[in-house]
Coordinates of C-alpha atoms in Angstrom, one line a residue:
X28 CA 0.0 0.0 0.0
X29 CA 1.4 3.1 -0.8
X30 CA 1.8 6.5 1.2
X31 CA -0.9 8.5 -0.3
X32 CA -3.6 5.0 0.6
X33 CA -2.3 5.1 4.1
X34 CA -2.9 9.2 4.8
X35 CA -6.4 9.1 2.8
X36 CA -7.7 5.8 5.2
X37 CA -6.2 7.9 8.8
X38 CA -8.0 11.2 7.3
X39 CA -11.4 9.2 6.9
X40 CA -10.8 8.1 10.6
X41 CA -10.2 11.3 12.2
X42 CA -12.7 12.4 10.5
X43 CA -15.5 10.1 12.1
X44 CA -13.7 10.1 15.5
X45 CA -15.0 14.1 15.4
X46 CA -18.1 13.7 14.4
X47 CA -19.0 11.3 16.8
X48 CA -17.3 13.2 19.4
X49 CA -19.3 15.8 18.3
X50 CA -22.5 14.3 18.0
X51 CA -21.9 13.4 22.2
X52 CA -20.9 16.8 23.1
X53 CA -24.1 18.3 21.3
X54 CA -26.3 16.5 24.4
X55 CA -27.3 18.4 27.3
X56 CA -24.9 18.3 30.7
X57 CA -27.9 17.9 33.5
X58 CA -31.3 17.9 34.0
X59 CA -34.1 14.8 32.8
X60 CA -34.6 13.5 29.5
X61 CA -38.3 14.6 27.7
X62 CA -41.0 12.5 28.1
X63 CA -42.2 10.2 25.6
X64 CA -45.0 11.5 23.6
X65 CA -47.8 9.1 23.9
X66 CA -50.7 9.1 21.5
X67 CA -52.7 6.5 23.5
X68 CA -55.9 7.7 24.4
X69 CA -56.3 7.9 28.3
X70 CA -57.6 5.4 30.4
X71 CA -61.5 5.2 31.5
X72 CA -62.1 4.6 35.1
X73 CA -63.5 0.6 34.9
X74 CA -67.8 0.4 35.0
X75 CA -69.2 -0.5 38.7
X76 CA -69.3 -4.1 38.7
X77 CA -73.1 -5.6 38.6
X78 CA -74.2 -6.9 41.8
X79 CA -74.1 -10.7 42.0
X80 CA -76.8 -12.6 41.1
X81 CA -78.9 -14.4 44.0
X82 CA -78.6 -17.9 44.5
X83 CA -82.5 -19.5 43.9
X84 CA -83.3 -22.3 46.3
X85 CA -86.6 -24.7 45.7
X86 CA -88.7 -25.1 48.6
X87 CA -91.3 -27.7 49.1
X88 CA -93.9 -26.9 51.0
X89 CA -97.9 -27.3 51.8
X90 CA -100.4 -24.0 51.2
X91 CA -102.6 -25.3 54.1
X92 CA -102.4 -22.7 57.5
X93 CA -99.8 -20.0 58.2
X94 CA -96.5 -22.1 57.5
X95 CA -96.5 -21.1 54.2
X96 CA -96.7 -17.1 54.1
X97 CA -95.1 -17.2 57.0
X98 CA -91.6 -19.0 55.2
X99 CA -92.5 -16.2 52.7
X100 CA -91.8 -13.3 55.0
X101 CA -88.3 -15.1 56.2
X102 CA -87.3 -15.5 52.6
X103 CA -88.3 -12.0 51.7
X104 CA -86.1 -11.1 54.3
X105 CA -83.3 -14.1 53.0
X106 CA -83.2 -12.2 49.3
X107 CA -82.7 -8.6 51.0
X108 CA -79.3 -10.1 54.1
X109 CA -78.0 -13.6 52.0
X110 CA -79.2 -12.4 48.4
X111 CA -80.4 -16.3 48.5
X112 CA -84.1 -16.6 46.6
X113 CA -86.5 -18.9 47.4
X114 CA -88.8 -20.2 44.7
X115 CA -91.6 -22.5 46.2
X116 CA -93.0 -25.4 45.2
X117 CA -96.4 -26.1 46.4
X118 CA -97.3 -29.8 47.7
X119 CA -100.6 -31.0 48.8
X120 CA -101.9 -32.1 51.9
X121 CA -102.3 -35.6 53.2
X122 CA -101.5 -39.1 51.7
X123 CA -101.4 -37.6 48.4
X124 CA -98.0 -35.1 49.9
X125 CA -96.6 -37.9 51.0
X126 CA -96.6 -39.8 47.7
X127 CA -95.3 -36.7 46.2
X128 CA -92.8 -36.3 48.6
X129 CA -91.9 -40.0 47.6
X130 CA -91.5 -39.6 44.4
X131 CA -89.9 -36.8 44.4
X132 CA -86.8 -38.4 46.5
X133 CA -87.2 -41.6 44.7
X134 CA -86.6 -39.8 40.9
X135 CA -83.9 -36.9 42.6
X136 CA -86.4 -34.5 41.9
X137 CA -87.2 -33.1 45.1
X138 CA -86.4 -29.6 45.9
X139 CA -83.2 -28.3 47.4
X140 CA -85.5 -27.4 51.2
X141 CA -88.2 -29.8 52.0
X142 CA -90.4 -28.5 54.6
X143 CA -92.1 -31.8 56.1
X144 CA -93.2 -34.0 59.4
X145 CA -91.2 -34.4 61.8
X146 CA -91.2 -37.9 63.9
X147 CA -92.2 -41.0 62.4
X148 CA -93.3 -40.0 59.0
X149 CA -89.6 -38.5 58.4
X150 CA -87.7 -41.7 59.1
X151 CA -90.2 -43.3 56.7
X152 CA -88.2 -41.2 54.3
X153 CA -85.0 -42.5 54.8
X154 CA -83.3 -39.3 56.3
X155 CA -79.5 -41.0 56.1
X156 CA -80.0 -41.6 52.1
X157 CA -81.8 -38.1 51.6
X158 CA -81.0 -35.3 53.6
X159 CA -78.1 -33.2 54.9
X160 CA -76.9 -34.3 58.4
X161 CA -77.0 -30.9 60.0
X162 CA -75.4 -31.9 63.6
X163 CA -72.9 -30.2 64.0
X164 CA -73.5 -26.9 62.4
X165 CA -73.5 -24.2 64.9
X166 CA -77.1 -23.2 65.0
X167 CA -77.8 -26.5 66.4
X168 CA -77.0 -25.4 69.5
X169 CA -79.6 -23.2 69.8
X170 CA -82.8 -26.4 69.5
X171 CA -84.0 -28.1 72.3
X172 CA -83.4 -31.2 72.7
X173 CA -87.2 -32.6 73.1
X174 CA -87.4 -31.2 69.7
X175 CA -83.7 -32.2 67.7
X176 CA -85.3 -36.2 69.1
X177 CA -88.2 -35.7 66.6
X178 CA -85.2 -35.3 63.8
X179 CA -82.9 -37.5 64.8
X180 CA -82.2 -41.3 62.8
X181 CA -79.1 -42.9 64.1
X182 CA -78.1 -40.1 66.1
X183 CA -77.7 -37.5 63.2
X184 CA -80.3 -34.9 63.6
X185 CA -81.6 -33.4 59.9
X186 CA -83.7 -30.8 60.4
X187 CA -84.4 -27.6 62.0
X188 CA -88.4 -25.8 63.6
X189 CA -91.1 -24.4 61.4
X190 CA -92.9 -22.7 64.3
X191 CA -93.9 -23.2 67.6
X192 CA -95.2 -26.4 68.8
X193 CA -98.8 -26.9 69.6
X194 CA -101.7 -29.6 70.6
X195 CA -104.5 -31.6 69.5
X196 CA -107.8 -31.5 71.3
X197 CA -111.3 -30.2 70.1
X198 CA -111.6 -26.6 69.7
X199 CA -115.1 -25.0 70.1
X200 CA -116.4 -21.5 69.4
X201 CA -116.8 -19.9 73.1
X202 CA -119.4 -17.6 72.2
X203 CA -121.2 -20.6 71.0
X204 CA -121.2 -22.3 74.0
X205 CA -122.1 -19.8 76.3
X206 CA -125.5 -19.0 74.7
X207 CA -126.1 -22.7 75.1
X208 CA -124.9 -23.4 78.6
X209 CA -122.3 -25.7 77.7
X210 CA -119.2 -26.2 79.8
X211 CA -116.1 -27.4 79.0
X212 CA -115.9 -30.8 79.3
X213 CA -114.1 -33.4 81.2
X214 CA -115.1 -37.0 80.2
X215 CA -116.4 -38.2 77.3
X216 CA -119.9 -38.4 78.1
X217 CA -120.1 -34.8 79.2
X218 CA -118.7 -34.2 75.4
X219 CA -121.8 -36.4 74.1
X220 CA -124.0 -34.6 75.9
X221 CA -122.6 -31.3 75.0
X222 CA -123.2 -32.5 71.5
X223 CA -126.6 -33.2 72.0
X224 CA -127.7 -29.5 72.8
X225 CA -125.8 -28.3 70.1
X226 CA -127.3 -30.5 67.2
X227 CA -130.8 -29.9 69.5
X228 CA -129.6 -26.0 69.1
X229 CA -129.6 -26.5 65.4
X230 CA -125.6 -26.4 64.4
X231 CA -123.3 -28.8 63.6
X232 CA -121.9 -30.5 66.8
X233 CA -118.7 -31.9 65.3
X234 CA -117.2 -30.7 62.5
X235 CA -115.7 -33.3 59.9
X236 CA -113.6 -31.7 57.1
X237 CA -112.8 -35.3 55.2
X238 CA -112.4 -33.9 51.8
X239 CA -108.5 -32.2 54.0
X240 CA -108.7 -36.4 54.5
X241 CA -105.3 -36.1 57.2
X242 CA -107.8 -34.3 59.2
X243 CA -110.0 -37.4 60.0
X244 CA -107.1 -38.8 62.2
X245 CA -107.3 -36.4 65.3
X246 CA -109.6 -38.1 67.6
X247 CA -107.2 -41.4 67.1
X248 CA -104.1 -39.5 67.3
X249 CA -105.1 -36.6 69.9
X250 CA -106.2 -39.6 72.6
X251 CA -102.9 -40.6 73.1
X252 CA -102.6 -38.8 75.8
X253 CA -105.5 -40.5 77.6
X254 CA -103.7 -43.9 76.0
X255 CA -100.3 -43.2 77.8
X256 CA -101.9 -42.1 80.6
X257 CA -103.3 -45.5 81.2
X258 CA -101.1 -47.7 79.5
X259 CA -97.7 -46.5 80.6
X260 CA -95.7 -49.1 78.6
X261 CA -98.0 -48.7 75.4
X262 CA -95.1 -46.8 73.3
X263 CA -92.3 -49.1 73.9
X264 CA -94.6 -52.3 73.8
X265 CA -96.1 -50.8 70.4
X266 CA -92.8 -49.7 68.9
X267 CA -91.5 -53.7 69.8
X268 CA -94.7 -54.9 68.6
X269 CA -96.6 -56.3 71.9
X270 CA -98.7 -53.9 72.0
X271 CA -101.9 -53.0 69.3
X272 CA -104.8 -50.7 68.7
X273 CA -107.4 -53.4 68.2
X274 CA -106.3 -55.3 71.5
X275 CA -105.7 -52.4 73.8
X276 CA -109.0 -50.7 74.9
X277 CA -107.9 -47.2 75.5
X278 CA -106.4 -47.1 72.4
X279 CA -109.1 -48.5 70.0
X280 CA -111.0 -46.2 72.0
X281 CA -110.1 -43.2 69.2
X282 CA -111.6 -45.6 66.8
X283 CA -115.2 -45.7 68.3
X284 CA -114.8 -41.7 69.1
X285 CA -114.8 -41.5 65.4
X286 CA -117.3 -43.4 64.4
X287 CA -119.5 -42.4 67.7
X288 CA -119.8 -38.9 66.2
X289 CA -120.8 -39.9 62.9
X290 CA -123.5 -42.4 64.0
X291 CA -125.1 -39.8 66.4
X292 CA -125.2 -37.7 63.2
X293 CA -123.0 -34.9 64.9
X294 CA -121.3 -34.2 61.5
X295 CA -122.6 -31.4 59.1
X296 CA -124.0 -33.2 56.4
X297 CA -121.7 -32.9 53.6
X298 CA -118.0 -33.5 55.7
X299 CA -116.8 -35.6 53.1
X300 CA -116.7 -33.1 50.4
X301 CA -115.6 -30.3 53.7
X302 CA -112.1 -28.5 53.2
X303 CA -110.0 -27.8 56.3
X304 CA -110.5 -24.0 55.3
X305 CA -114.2 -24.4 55.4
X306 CA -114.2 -25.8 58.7
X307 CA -112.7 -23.5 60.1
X308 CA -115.0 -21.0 58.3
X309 CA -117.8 -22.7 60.0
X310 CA -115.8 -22.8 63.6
X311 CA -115.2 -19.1 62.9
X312 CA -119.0 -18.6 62.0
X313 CA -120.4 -20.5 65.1
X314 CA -122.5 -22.7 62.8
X315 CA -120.0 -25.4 63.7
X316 CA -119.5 -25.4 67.4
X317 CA -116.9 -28.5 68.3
X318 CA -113.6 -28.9 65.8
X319 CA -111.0 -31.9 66.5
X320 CA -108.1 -30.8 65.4
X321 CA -104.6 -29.5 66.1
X322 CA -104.1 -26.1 67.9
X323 CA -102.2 -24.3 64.8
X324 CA -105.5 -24.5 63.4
X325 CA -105.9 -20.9 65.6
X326 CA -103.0 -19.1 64.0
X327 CA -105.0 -19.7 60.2
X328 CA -108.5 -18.4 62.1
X329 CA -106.8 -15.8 63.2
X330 CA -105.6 -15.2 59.2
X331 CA -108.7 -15.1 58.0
X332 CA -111.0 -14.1 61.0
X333 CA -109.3 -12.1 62.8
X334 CA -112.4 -10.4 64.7
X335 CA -113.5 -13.9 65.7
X336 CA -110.3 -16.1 66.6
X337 CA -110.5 -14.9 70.4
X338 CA -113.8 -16.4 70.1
X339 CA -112.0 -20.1 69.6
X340 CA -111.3 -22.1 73.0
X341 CA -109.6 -25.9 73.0
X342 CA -109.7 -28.3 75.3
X343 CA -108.3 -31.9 75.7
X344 CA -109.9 -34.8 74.2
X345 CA -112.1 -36.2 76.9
X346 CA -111.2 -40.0 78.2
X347 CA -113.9 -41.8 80.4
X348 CA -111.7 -40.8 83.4
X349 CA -111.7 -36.9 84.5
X350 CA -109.1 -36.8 86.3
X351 CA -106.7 -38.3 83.2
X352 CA -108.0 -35.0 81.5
X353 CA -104.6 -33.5 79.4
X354 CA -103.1 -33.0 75.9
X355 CA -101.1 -34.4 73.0
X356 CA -98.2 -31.9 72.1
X357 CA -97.1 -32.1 68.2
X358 CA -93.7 -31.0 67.7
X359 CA -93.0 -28.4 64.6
X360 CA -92.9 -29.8 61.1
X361 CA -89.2 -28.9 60.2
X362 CA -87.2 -28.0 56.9
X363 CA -84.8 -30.4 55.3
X364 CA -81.9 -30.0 52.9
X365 CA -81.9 -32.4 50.0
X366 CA -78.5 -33.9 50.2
X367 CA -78.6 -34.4 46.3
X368 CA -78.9 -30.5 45.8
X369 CA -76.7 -28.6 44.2
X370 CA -77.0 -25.7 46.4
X371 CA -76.4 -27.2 49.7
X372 CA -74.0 -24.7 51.4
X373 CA -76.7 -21.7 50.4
X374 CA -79.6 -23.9 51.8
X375 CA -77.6 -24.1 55.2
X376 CA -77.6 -20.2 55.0
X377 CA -80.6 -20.1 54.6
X378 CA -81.7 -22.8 57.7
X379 CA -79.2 -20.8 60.1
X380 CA -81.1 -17.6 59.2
X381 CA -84.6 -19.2 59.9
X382 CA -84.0 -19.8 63.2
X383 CA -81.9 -16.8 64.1
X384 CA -83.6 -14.1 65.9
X385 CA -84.1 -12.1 63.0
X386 CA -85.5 -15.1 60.9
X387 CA -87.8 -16.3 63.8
X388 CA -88.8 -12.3 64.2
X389 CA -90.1 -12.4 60.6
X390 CA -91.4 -16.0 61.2
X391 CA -93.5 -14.5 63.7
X392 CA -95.0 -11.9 62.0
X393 CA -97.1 -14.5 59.6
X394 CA -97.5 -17.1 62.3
X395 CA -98.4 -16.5 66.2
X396 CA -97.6 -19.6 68.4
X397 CA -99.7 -22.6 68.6
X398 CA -98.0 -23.3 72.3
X399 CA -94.4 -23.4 73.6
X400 CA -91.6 -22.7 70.8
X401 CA -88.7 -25.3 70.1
X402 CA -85.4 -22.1 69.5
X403 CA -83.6 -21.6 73.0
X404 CA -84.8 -17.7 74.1
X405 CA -87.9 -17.2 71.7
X406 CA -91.0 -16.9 74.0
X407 CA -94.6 -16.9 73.6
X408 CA -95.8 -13.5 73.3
X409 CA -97.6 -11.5 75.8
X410 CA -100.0 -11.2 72.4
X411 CA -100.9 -14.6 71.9
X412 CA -104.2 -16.0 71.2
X413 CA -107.0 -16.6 73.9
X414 CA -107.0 -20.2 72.9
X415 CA -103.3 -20.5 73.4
X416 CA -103.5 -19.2 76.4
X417 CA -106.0 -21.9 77.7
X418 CA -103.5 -24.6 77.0
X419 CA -100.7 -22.8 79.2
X420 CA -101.9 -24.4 82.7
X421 CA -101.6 -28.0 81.4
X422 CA -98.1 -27.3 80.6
X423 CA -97.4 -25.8 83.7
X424 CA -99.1 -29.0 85.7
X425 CA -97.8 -31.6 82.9
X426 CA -100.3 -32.4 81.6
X427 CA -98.8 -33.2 77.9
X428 CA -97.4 -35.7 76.3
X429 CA -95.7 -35.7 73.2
X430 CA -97.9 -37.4 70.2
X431 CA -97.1 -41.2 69.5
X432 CA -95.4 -40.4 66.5
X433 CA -92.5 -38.3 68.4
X434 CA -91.4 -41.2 70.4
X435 CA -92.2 -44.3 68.3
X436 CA -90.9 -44.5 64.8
X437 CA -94.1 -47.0 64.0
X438 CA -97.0 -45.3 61.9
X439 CA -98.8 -46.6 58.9
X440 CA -99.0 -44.5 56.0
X441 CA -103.0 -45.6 55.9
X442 CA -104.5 -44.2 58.6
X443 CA -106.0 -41.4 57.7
X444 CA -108.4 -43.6 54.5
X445 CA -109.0 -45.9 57.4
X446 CA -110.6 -43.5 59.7
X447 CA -112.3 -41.9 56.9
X448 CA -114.1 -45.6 56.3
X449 CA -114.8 -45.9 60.1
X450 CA -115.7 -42.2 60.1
X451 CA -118.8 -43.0 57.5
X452 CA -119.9 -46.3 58.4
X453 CA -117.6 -48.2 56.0
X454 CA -116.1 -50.5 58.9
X455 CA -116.4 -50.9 62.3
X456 CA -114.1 -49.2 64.6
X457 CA -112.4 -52.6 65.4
X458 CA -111.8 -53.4 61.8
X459 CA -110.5 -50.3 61.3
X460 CA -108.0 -50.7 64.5
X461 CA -107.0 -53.7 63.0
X462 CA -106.1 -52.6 59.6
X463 CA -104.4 -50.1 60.8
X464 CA -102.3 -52.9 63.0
X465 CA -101.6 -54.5 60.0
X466 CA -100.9 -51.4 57.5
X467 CA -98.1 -50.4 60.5
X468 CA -96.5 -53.7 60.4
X469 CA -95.6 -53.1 56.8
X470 CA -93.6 -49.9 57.5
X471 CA -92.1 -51.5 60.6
X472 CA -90.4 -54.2 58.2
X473 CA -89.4 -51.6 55.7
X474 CA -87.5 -49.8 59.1
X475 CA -86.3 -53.4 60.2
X476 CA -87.7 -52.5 63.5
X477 CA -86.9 -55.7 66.5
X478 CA -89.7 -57.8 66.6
X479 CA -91.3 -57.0 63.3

């Protein structure tokens, strides 16, 4: 390479050594650099979210009485605290619930809250197999134990109160009575002859509501007390089979009450085709004077006669012995969660709410108490019906016991169609008692009950 080469390729170097030095030295000595220039639109602030949807629970329930609206208050109430909906699904009464009920377990159609029996006629359903063992959730604590027995099936308890408790007896229209003379009575024969006058007066002694067919049952099922009285050993010698309506006197003794009132024609003349509402329209109205039935029955007067339902006494169903003289205590019916639901942890919201203060509060407001609640610290009002208050002093002295089914898991799906046969003349009251013996031992088997 010669000279000249040599010089040229140095010169081109120096000369981009100073322009790059230059380039440097052209930046500034301190401060920040600009900011980028960003044509982005700006940001929006984000949309307020959308409040979350409820959760929609099915219930299953019966329209008959105050149970009904009064679940609708507590789940008006649910929607607004738990934003949990209730959607209800109404059942009918009697055998014909119960098949439903059935069938709706046996096909996993059954709602996600059953509200049902409690006693017997819920371990006929198989409570292990189709509800939610709810024992140790924390609102248990807060039931009595005379009540969380009636829900209990291998020592899991599945459900939790609808209600207060209340009795079955005969209530009778006060005002009634007094312009006849009548006094309550003590025996059976001073109920006869009660009767008498009344039919004599023109009005219908005893009111039958058959077409409601569960409610032809209560003179069979509100004796027990008389039955315990005098058979002490009748529930445990009945649960192990030893024991029967047809061979033990006091208790077929229901079974003649029943057809006693319909062969003395004490029954207004068209009972079969009578709805429970329209007897108690006729209770309300005085032209029926004499009602068996249980004591809620007050709480649905008081809905729809609410002038007259502090005209509405009850007393015990009479025995043939005054000084037995006291009444059969039903526990609540109860709400269970299907176990199969797919809404289970929302459905035990739901129960814990029910029987919270708050839940009972709005409980309350559709349904007064029928007698003594089941929720530790709720009490009977100061407010409560006249009737109620006319079954207080048998508490007080105990004079109760709880109904059959509450302490023996034995009852036949039947009896209600049987007593409506012995209640028109079909059969005999000790045919009827012995169906009924032989309509339980098929449900005792299905349980695989000893001595069945």
């Amino acid at each position: 390479m010669n000279r000249a080469r040599v010089f040229t390729l140095f010169s081109y170097a120096a000369l981009i050594s100073t322009l790059i030095a230059g380039c440097s030295g052209s930046q500034p000595a301190a401060g920040p650099a600009p900011a980028p220039v960003d044509n982005k639109p700006a940001a929006q602030a984000p949309a307020p979210s959308k409040p979350a949807e409820p959760v929609t629970l099915t219930l299953l329930i019966g329209s008959t009485g105050t149970p009904y609206p009064a679940t609708q208050a507590v789940a008006a109430e649910a929607e607004k605290k738990l934003n949990i909906k209730i959607k209800f699904d109404i059942k009918p009464d009697g055998t014909e619930g119960d098949n439903l009920v059935k069938t709706r377990l046996a096909t996993g159609e059954m709602a996600d809250i059953l509200y049902y029996n409690s006693g017997s006629l819920l371990r006929a359903l198989n409570p292990e197999e189709n509800f939610v063992d709810l024992t140790k959730e924390p609102f248990m604590a807060n039931l009595l134990d005379s009540y969380k027995e009636t829900v209990t099936s291998n020592g899991k308890v599945y459900g939790v109160p609808g209600g207060s408790s209340n009795v079955g007896g005969i209530l009778y229209n006060k005002k009634a009575y007094a312009e006849l003379g009548l006094t309550v009575p003590k025996t059976w024969a001073e109920f006869i002859a009660n009767s008498d006058k009344i039919k004599a007066a023109g009005k219908t002694a005893v009111i039958g509501s058959y077409k409601t067919t569960w409610t032809s049952q209560l003179f069979v099922l509100a004796n027990h007390y008389n039955v315990q009285s005098q058979v002490p050993n009748f529930v445990q010698d009945y649960t192990a089979n030893k024991a029967k309506y047809a061979t033990t006197p006091a208790a077929l003794r229901g079974f003649e009450m029943t057809s006693e009132v319909f062969k003395k024609g004490y029954l207004n003349k068209d009972f079969l085709a009578t709805t429970y509402d329209a007897g108690l329209k006729m209770l309300a109205e005085g032209t029926g004077v004499q009602y068996p039935m249980l004591s809620s029955a007050i709480d649905a007067l008081a809905q729809n006669y609410p002038d007259k339902v502090n005209d509405i006494g009850v007393f015990p169903t009479p025995s043939d012995n005054a000084s037995l003289n006291g009444f059969t205590v039903w526990m609540p019916n109860s709400y269970y969660i299907n176990k199969k639901s797919k809404n289970v942890e929302a459905a035990q919201k739901f129960i814990d709410f029910l029987i919270s203060p708050e839940g009972q509060k709005a409980y309350m407001s559709k349904s007064k108490a029928n007698g003594p609640y089941v929720v530790k610290g709720i009490k009977v009002p100061d407010d409560t019906y006249d009737g109620i208050k006319e079954m207080q002093p048998y508490f007080d002295n105990g004079k109760t016991l709880p109904a059959l089914e509450f302490t023996s898991p034995v009852k036949g799906p039947n009896l209600e169609s049987i007593l409506i046969e012995v209640g028109t003349g079909q059969k005999s009251p000790a045919d009827g008692a012995a169906d009924y013996d032989k309509d339980v031992r098929k449900q005792a088997q299905q349980l695989n009950l000893p001595g069945w």
